[in-house]
Amino acid sequence: QVHVVESGGGSVQAGGSLRLSCAASGFTYGTNYMGWFRQAPGKEREAVAALYMRLGTTYYADSVKGRFTISREDEKDTVHLQMDSLKPEDTDTYYCAASTTIGTLTYFITGRDGTWGQGTQVTVSS
């Protein structure tokens, strides 16, 4: 049985930093993609950052480029999202997804294919 477990998150003032972690388990041949999405109440879920685990190719939403960094821990199905220079508009519930899809990174960031974590809250105060 596959699992995706997130950790990290919390509350911070604008300009501060937080680090989210996500561990996937139970994937027989490992994951192809892992990434972070966020969703505010009443809004659609959007991709924030994603990683193609085989080659290290990354995706970042325009709104977080230069501030957020996604990285993989060793050869594990574990990724971290380092969030720096946080802004109040980054306040959201952040979800980690892991996928074995053979589709492209562009497809993965649609969020249509993946195993999801339970979500972790990030709150940035001004």
PDB file of C-alpha atoms in Angstrom:
ATOM      1  CA  GLN A   1       0.000   0.000   0.000  1.00  0.00           C
ATOM      2  CA  VAL A   2       1.351   3.389  -0.976  1.00  0.00           C
ATOM      3  CA  HIS A   3       1.577   6.296   1.387  1.00  0.00           C
ATOM      4  CA  VAL A   4       2.551   9.936   1.145  1.00  0.00           C
ATOM      5  CA  VAL A   5       3.313  11.706   4.395  1.00  0.00           C
ATOM      6  CA  GLU A   6       4.065  15.396   4.771  1.00  0.00           C
ATOM      7  CA  SER A   7       5.746  17.213   7.614  1.00  0.00           C
ATOM      8  CA  GLY A   8       6.712  20.777   8.324  1.00  0.00           C
ATOM      9  CA  GLY A   9       4.586  23.822   7.782  1.00  0.00           C
ATOM     10  CA  GLY A  10       3.390  26.209  10.445  1.00  0.00           C
ATOM     11  CA  SER A  11       3.189  29.938  10.935  1.00  0.00           C
ATOM     12  CA  VAL A  12       5.800  32.535  10.102  1.00  0.00           C
ATOM     13  CA  GLN A  13       6.034  36.246   9.517  1.00  0.00           C
ATOM     14  CA  ALA A  14       6.474  37.676   6.058  1.00  0.00           C
ATOM     15  CA  GLY A  15      10.062  37.371   4.884  1.00  0.00           C
ATOM     16  CA  GLY A  16      10.626  34.245   6.917  1.00  0.00           C
ATOM     17  CA  SER A  17      11.338  30.673   5.858  1.00  0.00           C
ATOM     18  CA  LEU A  18       9.759  27.274   6.259  1.00  0.00           C
ATOM     19  CA  ARG A  19      10.712  23.803   5.086  1.00  0.00           C
ATOM     20  CA  LEU A  20       8.229  21.135   4.086  1.00  0.00           C
ATOM     21  CA  SER A  21       9.151  17.489   3.763  1.00  0.00           C
ATOM     22  CA  CYS A  22       7.367  14.656   2.007  1.00  0.00           C
ATOM     23  CA  ALA A  23       8.099  10.946   2.151  1.00  0.00           C
ATOM     24  CA  ALA A  24       6.517   8.425  -0.200  1.00  0.00           C
ATOM     25  CA  SER A  25       6.511   4.726   0.563  1.00  0.00           C
ATOM     26  CA  GLY A  26       5.135   1.521  -0.850  1.00  0.00           C
ATOM     27  CA  PHE A  27       5.931   2.305  -4.481  1.00  0.00           C
ATOM     28  CA  THR A  28       7.455  -0.924  -5.772  1.00  0.00           C
ATOM     29  CA  TYR A  29       9.656   0.682  -8.424  1.00  0.00           C
ATOM     30  CA  GLY A  30       9.899   4.096  -6.850  1.00  0.00           C
ATOM     31  CA  THR A  31       8.219   7.275  -7.937  1.00  0.00           C
ATOM     32  CA  ASN A  32       8.676   9.163 -11.186  1.00  0.00           C
ATOM     33  CA  TYR A  33       7.402  12.482  -9.949  1.00  0.00           C
ATOM     34  CA  MET A  34       6.935  14.179  -6.625  1.00  0.00           C
ATOM     35  CA  GLY A  35       5.740  17.657  -6.046  1.00  0.00           C
ATOM     36  CA  TRP A  36       3.920  20.207  -3.989  1.00  0.00           C
ATOM     37  CA  PHE A  37       0.553  21.743  -4.691  1.00  0.00           C
ATOM     38  CA  ARG A  38      -1.393  24.292  -2.732  1.00  0.00           C
ATOM     39  CA  GLN A  39      -5.042  25.100  -2.391  1.00  0.00           C
ATOM     40  CA  ALA A  40      -6.916  27.841  -0.636  1.00  0.00           C
ATOM     41  CA  PRO A  41     -10.593  27.431   0.290  1.00  0.00           C
ATOM     42  CA  GLY A  42     -12.800  27.913  -2.735  1.00  0.00           C
ATOM     43  CA  LYS A  43      -9.906  27.886  -5.156  1.00  0.00           C
ATOM     44  CA  GLU A  44      -8.455  25.286  -7.470  1.00  0.00           C
ATOM     45  CA  ARG A  45      -5.407  23.340  -6.459  1.00  0.00           C
ATOM     46  CA  GLU A  46      -2.275  24.660  -8.162  1.00  0.00           C
ATOM     47  CA  ALA A  47       1.172  23.180  -8.628  1.00  0.00           C
ATOM     48  CA  VAL A  48       3.882  25.012  -6.721  1.00  0.00           C
ATOM     49  CA  ALA A  49       6.984  22.929  -7.404  1.00  0.00           C
ATOM     50  CA  ALA A  50       7.618  19.508  -8.869  1.00  0.00           C
ATOM     51  CA  LEU A  51      10.524  17.202  -9.506  1.00  0.00           C
ATOM     52  CA  TYR A  52      11.087  14.502 -12.097  1.00  0.00           C
ATOM     53  CA  MET A  53      12.851  12.012  -9.878  1.00  0.00           C
ATOM     54  CA  ARG A  54      14.726  10.196 -12.674  1.00  0.00           C
ATOM     55  CA  LEU A  55      16.548  13.196 -14.107  1.00  0.00           C
ATOM     56  CA  GLY A  56      16.103  15.965 -11.562  1.00  0.00           C
ATOM     57  CA  THR A  57      14.071  18.193 -13.880  1.00  0.00           C
ATOM     58  CA  THR A  58      12.123  20.761 -11.892  1.00  0.00           C
ATOM     59  CA  TYR A  59       9.051  22.922 -12.278  1.00  0.00           C
ATOM     60  CA  TYR A  60       8.219  26.065 -10.322  1.00  0.00           C
ATOM     61  CA  ALA A  61       5.152  28.229 -10.479  1.00  0.00           C
ATOM     62  CA  ASP A  62       5.997  31.776 -11.547  1.00  0.00           C
ATOM     63  CA  SER A  63       4.810  33.077  -8.201  1.00  0.00           C
ATOM     64  CA  VAL A  64       7.480  31.133  -6.277  1.00  0.00           C
ATOM     65  CA  LYS A  65      10.459  31.171  -8.646  1.00  0.00           C
ATOM     66  CA  GLY A  66      13.595  32.368  -6.885  1.00  0.00           C
ATOM     67  CA  ARG A  67      12.026  31.851  -3.462  1.00  0.00           C
ATOM     68  CA  PHE A  68      11.149  28.153  -3.258  1.00  0.00           C
ATOM     69  CA  THR A  69      13.461  25.206  -3.900  1.00  0.00           C
ATOM     70  CA  ILE A  70      12.451  21.583  -4.265  1.00  0.00           C
ATOM     71  CA  SER A  71      15.088  18.946  -3.638  1.00  0.00           C
ATOM     72  CA  ARG A  72      15.389  15.223  -3.281  1.00  0.00           C
ATOM     73  CA  GLU A  73      16.974  13.534  -0.307  1.00  0.00           C
ATOM     74  CA  ASP A  74      19.692  11.152  -1.489  1.00  0.00           C
ATOM     75  CA  GLU A  75      18.115   8.400  -3.615  1.00  0.00           C
ATOM     76  CA  LYS A  76      14.992   8.204  -1.507  1.00  0.00           C
ATOM     77  CA  ASP A  77      11.406   8.940  -2.442  1.00  0.00           C
ATOM     78  CA  THR A  78      11.615  11.944  -0.171  1.00  0.00           C
ATOM     79  CA  VAL A  79      11.503  15.561  -1.239  1.00  0.00           C
ATOM     80  CA  HIS A  80      11.834  18.826   0.583  1.00  0.00           C
ATOM     81  CA  LEU A  81      10.429  22.226  -0.246  1.00  0.00           C
ATOM     82  CA  GLN A  82      12.533  25.068   1.102  1.00  0.00           C
ATOM     83  CA  MET A  83      10.400  28.194   1.175  1.00  0.00           C
ATOM     84  CA  ASP A  84      12.218  31.490   1.648  1.00  0.00           C
ATOM     85  CA  SER A  85      11.087  35.119   1.522  1.00  0.00           C
ATOM     86  CA  LEU A  86       7.579  34.009   2.317  1.00  0.00           C
ATOM     87  CA  LYS A  87       4.695  36.333   1.562  1.00  0.00           C
ATOM     88  CA  PRO A  88       1.179  36.492   3.031  1.00  0.00           C
ATOM     89  CA  GLU A  89      -0.167  35.297  -0.320  1.00  0.00           C
ATOM     90  CA  ASP A  90       1.745  32.047   0.188  1.00  0.00           C
ATOM     91  CA  THR A  91      -0.726  31.178   2.948  1.00  0.00           C
ATOM     92  CA  ASP A  92      -2.429  27.954   1.918  1.00  0.00           C
ATOM     93  CA  THR A  93      -2.770  24.272   2.598  1.00  0.00           C
ATOM     94  CA  TYR A  94       0.132  22.535   0.893  1.00  0.00           C
ATOM     95  CA  TYR A  95      -0.263  19.024  -0.443  1.00  0.00           C
ATOM     96  CA  CYS A  96       2.441  16.621  -1.562  1.00  0.00           C
ATOM     97  CA  ALA A  97       1.806  14.260  -4.440  1.00  0.00           C
ATOM     98  CA  ALA A  98       3.767  11.291  -5.690  1.00  0.00           C
ATOM     99  CA  SER A  99       3.214   9.583  -9.010  1.00  0.00           C
ATOM    100  CA  THR A 100       4.499   6.727 -11.114  1.00  0.00           C
ATOM    101  CA  THR A 101       2.985   8.177 -14.265  1.00  0.00           C
ATOM    102  CA  ILE A 102       5.025   7.838 -17.425  1.00  0.00           C
ATOM    103  CA  GLY A 103       3.570  11.095 -18.618  1.00  0.00           C
ATOM    104  CA  THR A 104       5.462  14.363 -18.757  1.00  0.00           C
ATOM    105  CA  LEU A 105       6.178  16.812 -15.989  1.00  0.00           C
ATOM    106  CA  THR A 106       3.604  19.057 -17.628  1.00  0.00           C
ATOM    107  CA  TYR A 107       1.037  16.322 -17.132  1.00  0.00           C
ATOM    108  CA  PHE A 108       2.043  15.657 -13.514  1.00  0.00           C
ATOM    109  CA  ILE A 109       1.546  19.285 -12.514  1.00  0.00           C
ATOM    110  CA  THR A 110      -2.093  19.113 -13.612  1.00  0.00           C
ATOM    111  CA  GLY A 111      -2.623  17.056 -10.467  1.00  0.00           C
ATOM    112  CA  ARG A 112      -4.724  14.457 -12.307  1.00  0.00           C
ATOM    113  CA  ASP A 113      -2.472  11.519 -11.459  1.00  0.00           C
ATOM    114  CA  GLY A 114      -0.943  11.002  -8.052  1.00  0.00           C
ATOM    115  CA  THR A 115      -1.139   9.741  -4.536  1.00  0.00           C
ATOM    116  CA  TRP A 116      -1.756  12.609  -2.139  1.00  0.00           C
ATOM    117  CA  GLY A 117      -0.728  13.421   1.375  1.00  0.00           C
ATOM    118  CA  GLN A 118      -3.090  14.802   3.964  1.00  0.00           C
ATOM    119  CA  GLY A 119      -1.945  18.401   3.558  1.00  0.00           C
ATOM    120  CA  THR A 120      -0.083  20.775   5.841  1.00  0.00           C
ATOM    121  CA  GLN A 121      -0.980  24.348   6.641  1.00  0.00           C
ATOM    122  CA  VAL A 122       1.349  27.250   5.908  1.00  0.00           C
ATOM    123  CA  THR A 123       0.380  30.622   7.326  1.00  0.00           C
ATOM    124  CA  VAL A 124       2.357  33.787   6.603  1.00  0.00           C
ATOM    125  CA  SER A 125       1.436  36.887   8.535  1.00  0.00           C
ATOM    126  CA  SER A 126       2.214  40.416   7.444  1.00  0.00           C
TER     127      SER A 126
END
